[in-house]
Amino acid sequence: MDTIGELRNACNEAGPADLLVVDVARVSFADSTFLNLLVQFRNTRPLALQGPLPHQLRRVMELTGALDLFEIRDRPGQSI
């Protein structure tokens, strides 16, 4: 919650991109606010999540049915 605004600002400042990659490997807490922000980004530009996904984030995404909405990159430097 403390960094959600920073994430929003950083991603918005990035401007239009062919692909926005968000590194979520060290996310220690994820709730509906975080997931909603990811979905908003996904709806406005191509988005991939750089993992591996932390257990809690994966669980929230599975419970909400959002997991299949995202490209998940499990290895550093993994290309599309």
Coordinates of N, CA and C in Angstrom, one line a residue:
M1 N 0.8 -1.2 0.0 CA 0.0 0.0 0.0 C 0.9 1.3 0.0
D2 N 2.0 1.2 0.7 CA 2.9 2.4 0.8 C 3.5 2.8 -0.6
T3 N 3.6 1.8 -1.5 CA 4.3 2.1 -2.7 C 3.4 2.1 -3.9
I4 N 2.1 1.9 -3.8 CA 1.2 1.8 -4.9 C 1.2 3.0 -5.8
G5 N 1.3 4.2 -5.1 CA 1.3 5.5 -5.8 C 2.6 5.6 -6.6
E6 N 3.7 5.2 -6.0 CA 5.0 5.2 -6.7 C 5.0 4.3 -7.9
L7 N 4.4 3.1 -7.8 CA 4.3 2.3 -8.9 C 3.5 2.9 -10.0
R8 N 2.3 3.4 -9.7 CA 1.5 4.1 -10.7 C 2.2 5.2 -11.4
N9 N 2.9 6.1 -10.6 CA 3.6 7.2 -11.2 C 4.7 6.7 -12.1
A10 N 5.5 5.8 -11.7 CA 6.6 5.3 -12.5 C 6.1 4.7 -13.8
C11 N 5.1 3.9 -13.8 CA 4.5 3.3 -15.0 C 3.9 4.3 -15.9
N12 N 3.2 5.3 -15.3 CA 2.6 6.4 -16.1 C 3.7 7.3 -16.8
E13 N 4.8 7.5 -16.1 CA 5.9 8.3 -16.6 C 6.6 7.6 -17.7
A14 N 6.6 6.3 -17.7 CA 7.2 5.5 -18.8 C 6.7 5.9 -20.1
G15 N 5.5 6.4 -20.2 CA 4.9 6.7 -21.5 C 4.5 5.5 -22.3
P16 N 4.1 5.7 -23.5 CA 3.7 4.6 -24.3 C 4.9 3.7 -24.6
A17 N 4.6 2.4 -24.5 CA 5.7 1.5 -24.7 C 5.2 0.3 -25.5
D18 N 6.1 -0.4 -26.2 CA 5.7 -1.6 -26.8 C 5.3 -2.6 -25.8
L19 N 6.1 -2.7 -24.7 CA 5.8 -3.6 -23.6 C 6.3 -3.0 -22.3
L20 N 5.4 -3.1 -21.3 CA 5.8 -2.6 -19.9 C 6.0 -3.9 -19.1
V21 N 7.2 -4.0 -18.5 CA 7.5 -5.2 -17.7 C 7.6 -4.7 -16.3
V22 N 6.8 -5.3 -15.4 CA 6.7 -5.0 -14.0 C 7.3 -6.1 -13.2
D23 N 8.4 -5.9 -12.5 CA 9.1 -6.9 -11.7 C 8.4 -7.0 -10.4
V24 N 7.7 -8.2 -10.2 CA 7.0 -8.5 -9.0 C 7.6 -9.5 -8.1
A25 N 8.8 -9.9 -8.5 CA 9.5 -11.0 -7.7 C 9.6 -10.7 -6.3
R26 N 9.8 -9.5 -5.9 CA 10.0 -9.2 -4.4 C 8.8 -8.5 -3.8
V27 N 7.6 -8.6 -4.4 CA 6.4 -8.1 -3.8 C 6.1 -8.9 -2.5
S28 N 6.0 -8.2 -1.4 CA 5.7 -8.9 -0.1 C 4.3 -8.9 0.3
F29 N 3.5 -8.0 -0.3 CA 2.1 -7.9 0.0 C 1.3 -7.5 -1.3
A30 N 0.2 -8.2 -1.6 CA -0.6 -7.8 -2.8 C -2.0 -8.0 -2.4
D31 N -2.8 -7.0 -2.6 CA -4.2 -7.0 -2.4 C -5.0 -6.6 -3.6
S32 N -6.3 -6.4 -3.5 CA -7.1 -6.0 -4.6 C -6.7 -4.7 -5.2
T33 N -6.1 -3.8 -4.4 CA -5.7 -2.5 -4.9 C -4.5 -2.7 -5.9
F34 N -3.6 -3.5 -5.5 CA -2.4 -3.8 -6.3 C -2.8 -4.5 -7.6
L35 N -3.7 -5.5 -7.4 CA -4.2 -6.2 -8.6 C -5.0 -5.3 -9.6
N36 N -5.8 -4.5 -9.0 CA -6.6 -3.6 -9.8 C -5.6 -2.7 -10.7
L37 N -4.5 -2.2 -10.1 CA -3.6 -1.3 -10.8 C -2.9 -2.1 -11.9
L38 N -2.6 -3.4 -11.7 CA -2.0 -4.2 -12.7 C -3.0 -4.4 -13.9
V39 N -4.2 -4.6 -13.5 CA -5.3 -4.8 -14.6 C -5.5 -3.5 -15.4
Q40 N -5.4 -2.4 -14.7 CA -5.6 -1.1 -15.4 C -4.4 -0.9 -16.4
F41 N -3.2 -1.2 -15.9 CA -2.1 -1.1 -16.9 C -2.2 -2.1 -18.0
R42 N -2.6 -3.3 -17.7 CA -2.8 -4.3 -18.8 C -3.8 -3.8 -19.8
N43 N -4.8 -3.1 -19.4 CA -5.9 -2.7 -20.3 C -5.5 -1.5 -21.1
T44 N -4.4 -0.9 -20.8 CA -4.0 0.3 -21.6 C -2.7 0.1 -22.4
R45 N -2.0 -1.0 -22.2 CA -0.7 -1.2 -22.9 C -0.3 -2.7 -22.7
P46 N 0.5 -3.2 -23.6 CA 1.0 -4.5 -23.4 C 1.8 -4.6 -22.0
L47 N 1.6 -5.7 -21.3 CA 2.2 -5.8 -19.9 C 2.6 -7.2 -19.7
A48 N 3.8 -7.4 -19.1 CA 4.3 -8.7 -18.6 C 4.7 -8.5 -17.2
L49 N 4.5 -9.6 -16.4 CA 5.0 -9.6 -15.0 C 6.2 -10.4 -14.9
Q50 N 7.3 -9.8 -14.4 CA 8.6 -10.5 -14.3 C 8.5 -11.2 -12.9
G51 N 8.7 -12.5 -12.9 CA 8.6 -13.2 -11.6 C 10.0 -13.8 -11.2
P52 N 9.9 -14.8 -10.5 CA 8.7 -15.6 -10.2 C 7.7 -14.9 -9.3
L53 N 6.5 -15.3 -9.5 CA 5.4 -14.7 -8.7 C 5.5 -15.1 -7.3
P54 N 5.5 -14.2 -6.3 CA 5.4 -14.5 -4.9 C 4.1 -15.3 -4.7
H55 N 4.2 -16.2 -3.7 CA 3.0 -17.1 -3.4 C 1.7 -16.3 -3.2
Q56 N 1.8 -15.2 -2.4 CA 0.6 -14.5 -2.1 C 0.0 -13.8 -3.3
L57 N 0.9 -13.2 -4.1 CA 0.4 -12.6 -5.4 C -0.3 -13.6 -6.3
R58 N 0.4 -14.8 -6.4 CA -0.1 -15.8 -7.3 C -1.5 -16.3 -6.8
R59 N -1.6 -16.4 -5.4 CA -2.9 -16.8 -4.8 C -4.0 -15.8 -5.1
V60 N -3.7 -14.6 -4.9 CA -4.7 -13.5 -5.2 C -5.2 -13.6 -6.6
M61 N -4.2 -13.7 -7.5 CA -4.5 -13.8 -8.9 C -5.3 -15.0 -9.3
E62 N -5.0 -16.1 -8.7 CA -5.8 -17.4 -8.9 C -7.2 -17.2 -8.4
L63 N -7.4 -16.7 -7.2 CA -8.7 -16.6 -6.6 C -9.6 -15.6 -7.4
T64 N -9.0 -14.6 -8.0 CA -9.8 -13.6 -8.7 C -10.0 -14.0 -10.2
G65 N -9.3 -15.0 -10.6 CA -9.3 -15.4 -12.1 C -8.4 -14.5 -12.9
A66 N -7.6 -13.7 -12.3 CA -6.8 -12.7 -13.1 C -5.5 -13.3 -13.6
L67 N -5.1 -14.5 -13.1 CA -3.8 -15.0 -13.5 C -3.6 -15.2 -15.0
D68 N -4.7 -15.7 -15.7 CA -4.6 -15.9 -17.1 C -4.6 -14.7 -17.9
L69 N -4.8 -13.5 -17.3 CA -4.8 -12.2 -18.0 C -3.4 -11.7 -18.3
F70 N -2.4 -12.3 -17.6 CA -1.0 -11.7 -17.7 C 0.0 -12.7 -18.3
E71 N 0.9 -12.1 -19.0 CA 2.1 -12.9 -19.4 C 3.0 -12.9 -18.2
I72 N 3.4 -14.1 -17.7 CA 4.3 -14.2 -16.6 C 5.7 -14.7 -17.1
R73 N 6.7 -13.9 -16.7 CA 8.1 -14.3 -17.1 C 8.7 -14.8 -15.8
D74 N 9.0 -16.1 -15.8 CA 9.6 -16.7 -14.6 C 11.1 -16.6 -14.4
R75 N 11.8 -16.3 -15.5 CA 13.2 -16.2 -15.5 C 13.7 -14.8 -15.9
P76 N 14.7 -14.3 -15.2 CA 15.3 -13.0 -15.6 C 15.7 -13.0 -17.1
G77 N 15.4 -11.9 -17.8 CA 15.8 -11.8 -19.2 C 14.9 -12.6 -20.1
Q78 N 13.9 -13.3 -19.7 CA 13.1 -14.1 -20.5 C 12.4 -13.2 -21.5
S79 N 12.5 -13.6 -22.8 CA 11.8 -12.8 -23.8 C 10.5 -13.4 -24.2
I80 N 9.7 -12.7 -24.9 CA 8.4 -13.1 -25.3 C 8.4 -14.3 -26.2

